[in-house]
Amino acid sequence: MTELLDLPQGDVRLLETDGARRLLAANLPARLAFTAADGTPRVLPINFWWNGTELIMTGFAPSKKARMLRLRPDVAITIDTDSLPPEALLIRGRAEIHEIDGLAPEYAQAMNKGGAEANADNLEFLRAMRPRMERIVVRPTWVGYLDFQNRFPAGAPDWMKGPRSRTPHPGHQD
């Protein structure tokens, strides 16, 4: 069987790697990139919830981003760390927008990744407000994973990806 880390960039099975699973469960924002109505790029930090097959981002309706995503649903998403060596999960897909009444369960789940107790009062307040929310749902069609130890960007210089017998970069912990 092919080792998961040997899969090519783009293979959605990379979502099954330990690194991807760790990033999908982490209390980190996703960076959602899309094309605005005027044709220029946009990128927004946004909380997310991974349900095992879909990345779900939520917001309050109506929003400008949802209007733009309905016009141009192709998106790119990055979930990454700022530690050394960095890790990055890269996802591409098409966004589907669903509006719902009340607090989206995925909003609460994403907010609780940092600790449910810290958000309890805020979530209770929002539930009582019964907001109209948008669920931005993306099923990955392309996945990349970089850990800068075993998986590097395709254009990385050979010296960066060199033999493991070389002295590692100071930020890498072998």
Tab-separated table of C-alpha atoms in Angstrom:
chain	number	residue	atom	x	y	z
A	1	MET	CA	0.000	0.000	0.000
A	2	THR	CA	1.212	3.486	-0.833
A	3	GLU	CA	2.400	5.440	2.176
A	4	LEU	CA	0.220	8.492	2.667
A	5	LEU	CA	3.181	10.873	2.613
A	6	ASP	CA	4.225	9.406	-0.765
A	7	LEU	CA	0.949	10.486	-2.379
A	8	PRO	CA	1.277	13.291	-4.938
A	9	GLN	CA	0.127	16.808	-4.134
A	10	GLY	CA	-3.493	17.061	-5.225
A	11	ASP	CA	-4.537	13.626	-3.941
A	12	VAL	CA	-7.455	14.025	-1.525
A	13	ARG	CA	-6.181	11.026	0.459
A	14	LEU	CA	-3.595	13.421	1.925
A	15	LEU	CA	-6.434	14.447	4.274
A	16	GLU	CA	-5.788	11.111	6.013
A	17	THR	CA	-2.205	11.994	7.012
A	18	ASP	CA	-1.464	12.672	10.656
A	19	GLY	CA	-0.358	16.215	9.809
A	20	ALA	CA	-3.558	17.033	7.916
A	21	ARG	CA	-5.699	15.588	10.691
A	22	ARG	CA	-3.784	17.621	13.262
A	23	LEU	CA	-4.286	20.860	11.304
A	24	LEU	CA	-7.987	20.154	10.702
A	25	ALA	CA	-8.539	19.682	14.452
A	26	ALA	CA	-6.359	22.596	15.582
A	27	ASN	CA	-7.648	25.882	16.929
A	28	LEU	CA	-6.371	27.747	13.869
A	29	PRO	CA	-8.179	29.897	11.332
A	30	ALA	CA	-8.472	28.811	7.737
A	31	ARG	CA	-7.512	31.321	5.084
A	32	LEU	CA	-10.246	31.346	2.465
A	33	ALA	CA	-9.195	32.664	-0.953
A	34	PHE	CA	-11.722	33.479	-3.650
A	35	THR	CA	-12.349	35.868	-6.522
A	36	ALA	CA	-14.422	38.973	-5.845
A	37	ALA	CA	-17.160	40.254	-8.135
A	38	ASP	CA	-14.705	42.740	-9.677
A	39	GLY	CA	-12.316	39.905	-10.605
A	40	THR	CA	-9.691	40.703	-7.969
A	41	PRO	CA	-8.500	38.149	-5.397
A	42	ARG	CA	-9.596	38.132	-1.765
A	43	VAL	CA	-8.398	36.137	1.222
A	44	LEU	CA	-10.101	36.075	4.608
A	45	PRO	CA	-9.238	34.369	7.886
A	46	ILE	CA	-12.244	32.347	9.004
A	47	ASN	CA	-13.014	29.719	11.627
A	48	PHE	CA	-13.908	26.287	10.301
A	49	TRP	CA	-15.149	22.859	11.252
A	50	TRP	CA	-14.069	19.630	9.522
A	51	ASN	CA	-16.798	16.975	9.571
A	52	GLY	CA	-14.716	14.246	7.933
A	53	THR	CA	-15.701	15.004	4.339
A	54	GLU	CA	-16.418	18.743	4.210
A	55	LEU	CA	-14.797	21.900	5.491
A	56	ILE	CA	-17.564	24.105	6.892
A	57	MET	CA	-17.056	27.795	7.509
A	58	THR	CA	-19.841	29.934	8.911
A	59	GLY	CA	-20.803	33.568	9.121
A	60	PHE	CA	-23.717	35.851	9.688
A	61	ALA	CA	-26.108	36.484	6.797
A	62	PRO	CA	-26.297	38.300	4.568
A	63	SER	CA	-22.613	38.726	3.786
A	64	LYS	CA	-20.680	40.175	0.922
A	65	LYS	CA	-18.392	37.126	0.797
A	66	ALA	CA	-21.363	34.777	0.304
A	67	ARG	CA	-22.654	36.906	-2.585
A	68	MET	CA	-19.208	36.747	-4.202
A	69	LEU	CA	-18.869	33.000	-3.576
A	70	ARG	CA	-22.220	32.355	-5.226
A	71	LEU	CA	-20.935	34.128	-8.354
A	72	ARG	CA	-17.516	32.447	-8.345
A	73	PRO	CA	-17.587	29.337	-6.125
A	74	ASP	CA	-14.046	28.078	-6.803
A	75	VAL	CA	-11.938	28.542	-3.661
A	76	ALA	CA	-8.538	27.772	-2.214
A	77	ILE	CA	-8.068	27.290	1.516
A	78	THR	CA	-4.912	27.164	3.602
A	79	ILE	CA	-4.637	26.022	7.213
A	80	ASP	CA	-1.112	26.577	8.458
A	81	THR	CA	1.093	27.033	11.484
A	82	ASP	CA	3.638	29.721	12.297
A	83	SER	CA	5.982	27.357	14.147
A	84	LEU	CA	9.225	25.949	12.760
A	85	PRO	CA	9.172	23.971	10.678
A	86	PRO	CA	5.822	25.213	9.404
A	87	GLU	CA	3.042	22.902	8.320
A	88	ALA	CA	0.450	23.778	5.710
A	89	LEU	CA	-2.669	22.063	4.476
A	90	LEU	CA	-3.815	23.327	1.083
A	91	ILE	CA	-7.339	22.614	-0.125
A	92	ARG	CA	-9.196	23.487	-3.310
A	93	GLY	CA	-12.843	22.978	-4.088
A	94	ARG	CA	-16.142	24.687	-4.798
A	95	ALA	CA	-18.086	26.528	-2.132
A	96	GLU	CA	-21.775	25.898	-1.599
A	97	ILE	CA	-23.679	28.436	0.483
A	98	HIS	CA	-26.565	27.352	2.703
A	99	GLU	CA	-28.506	29.834	4.818
A	100	ILE	CA	-30.059	28.713	8.073
A	101	ASP	CA	-32.015	30.301	10.906
A	102	GLY	CA	-30.337	30.202	14.281
A	103	LEU	CA	-26.810	29.504	15.357
A	104	ALA	CA	-25.072	27.076	13.005
A	105	PRO	CA	-23.842	24.025	14.932
A	106	GLU	CA	-20.512	24.221	13.072
A	107	TYR	CA	-20.039	27.805	14.274
A	108	ALA	CA	-20.257	26.613	17.884
A	109	GLN	CA	-17.995	23.611	17.182
A	110	ALA	CA	-15.344	25.823	15.556
A	111	MET	CA	-15.496	28.368	18.368
A	112	ASN	CA	-15.223	25.613	20.987
A	113	LYS	CA	-11.951	24.259	19.569
A	114	GLY	CA	-10.233	26.795	21.832
A	115	GLY	CA	-12.186	25.622	24.877
A	116	ALA	CA	-15.943	25.357	25.317
A	117	GLU	CA	-16.050	27.079	28.677
A	118	ALA	CA	-14.437	30.272	27.373
A	119	ASN	CA	-17.153	30.627	24.712
A	120	ALA	CA	-20.205	29.455	26.629
A	121	ASP	CA	-21.633	32.914	27.433
A	122	ASN	CA	-21.053	34.240	23.926
A	123	LEU	CA	-22.655	31.197	22.293
A	124	GLU	CA	-25.655	31.370	24.635
A	125	PHE	CA	-26.110	35.048	23.754
A	126	LEU	CA	-25.963	34.265	20.028
A	127	ARG	CA	-28.410	31.356	20.345
A	128	ALA	CA	-30.895	33.698	22.042
A	129	MET	CA	-30.488	36.204	19.172
A	130	ARG	CA	-31.467	33.508	16.644
A	131	PRO	CA	-29.272	34.963	13.907
A	132	ARG	CA	-29.553	34.112	10.239
A	133	MET	CA	-26.317	32.346	9.324
A	134	GLU	CA	-24.497	31.152	6.240
A	135	ARG	CA	-22.736	27.821	6.015
A	136	ILE	CA	-19.938	27.824	3.446
A	137	VAL	CA	-19.378	24.167	2.619
A	138	VAL	CA	-16.363	22.955	0.639
A	139	ARG	CA	-15.741	19.333	-0.375
A	140	PRO	CA	-12.039	19.080	-1.188
A	141	THR	CA	-11.254	18.212	-4.812
A	142	TRP	CA	-7.496	18.882	-4.507
A	143	VAL	CA	-5.340	18.602	-1.379
A	144	GLY	CA	-1.711	19.455	-0.715
A	145	TYR	CA	0.265	18.965	2.461
A	146	LEU	CA	3.645	20.520	3.311
A	147	ASP	CA	5.659	19.878	6.458
A	148	PHE	CA	9.077	21.116	5.255
A	149	GLN	CA	10.641	17.933	6.605
A	150	ASN	CA	9.288	15.238	4.302
A	151	ARG	CA	7.077	17.228	1.920
A	152	PHE	CA	8.218	20.453	0.292
A	153	PRO	CA	6.765	22.808	-2.323
A	154	ALA	CA	7.404	21.508	-5.841
A	155	GLY	CA	9.656	24.478	-6.598
A	156	ALA	CA	11.818	24.178	-3.469
A	157	PRO	CA	15.552	24.122	-4.236
A	158	ASP	CA	17.320	20.764	-4.072
A	159	TRP	CA	19.518	21.868	-1.175
A	160	MET	CA	16.359	22.298	0.921
A	161	LYS	CA	15.111	18.814	0.046
A	162	GLY	CA	18.594	17.268	0.115
A	163	PRO	CA	19.645	13.972	1.615
A	164	ARG	CA	18.672	13.399	5.220
A	165	SER	CA	22.352	12.869	6.095
A	166	ARG	CA	22.967	16.615	5.719
A	167	THR	CA	22.860	18.917	8.683
A	168	PRO	CA	19.191	19.811	9.192
A	169	HIS	CA	17.933	23.350	9.100
A	170	PRO	CA	18.078	24.807	12.650
A	171	GLY	CA	14.270	25.034	12.778
A	172	HIS	CA	13.835	21.357	11.932
A	173	GLN	CA	13.758	18.876	14.742
A	174	ASP	CA	14.694	15.380	13.674
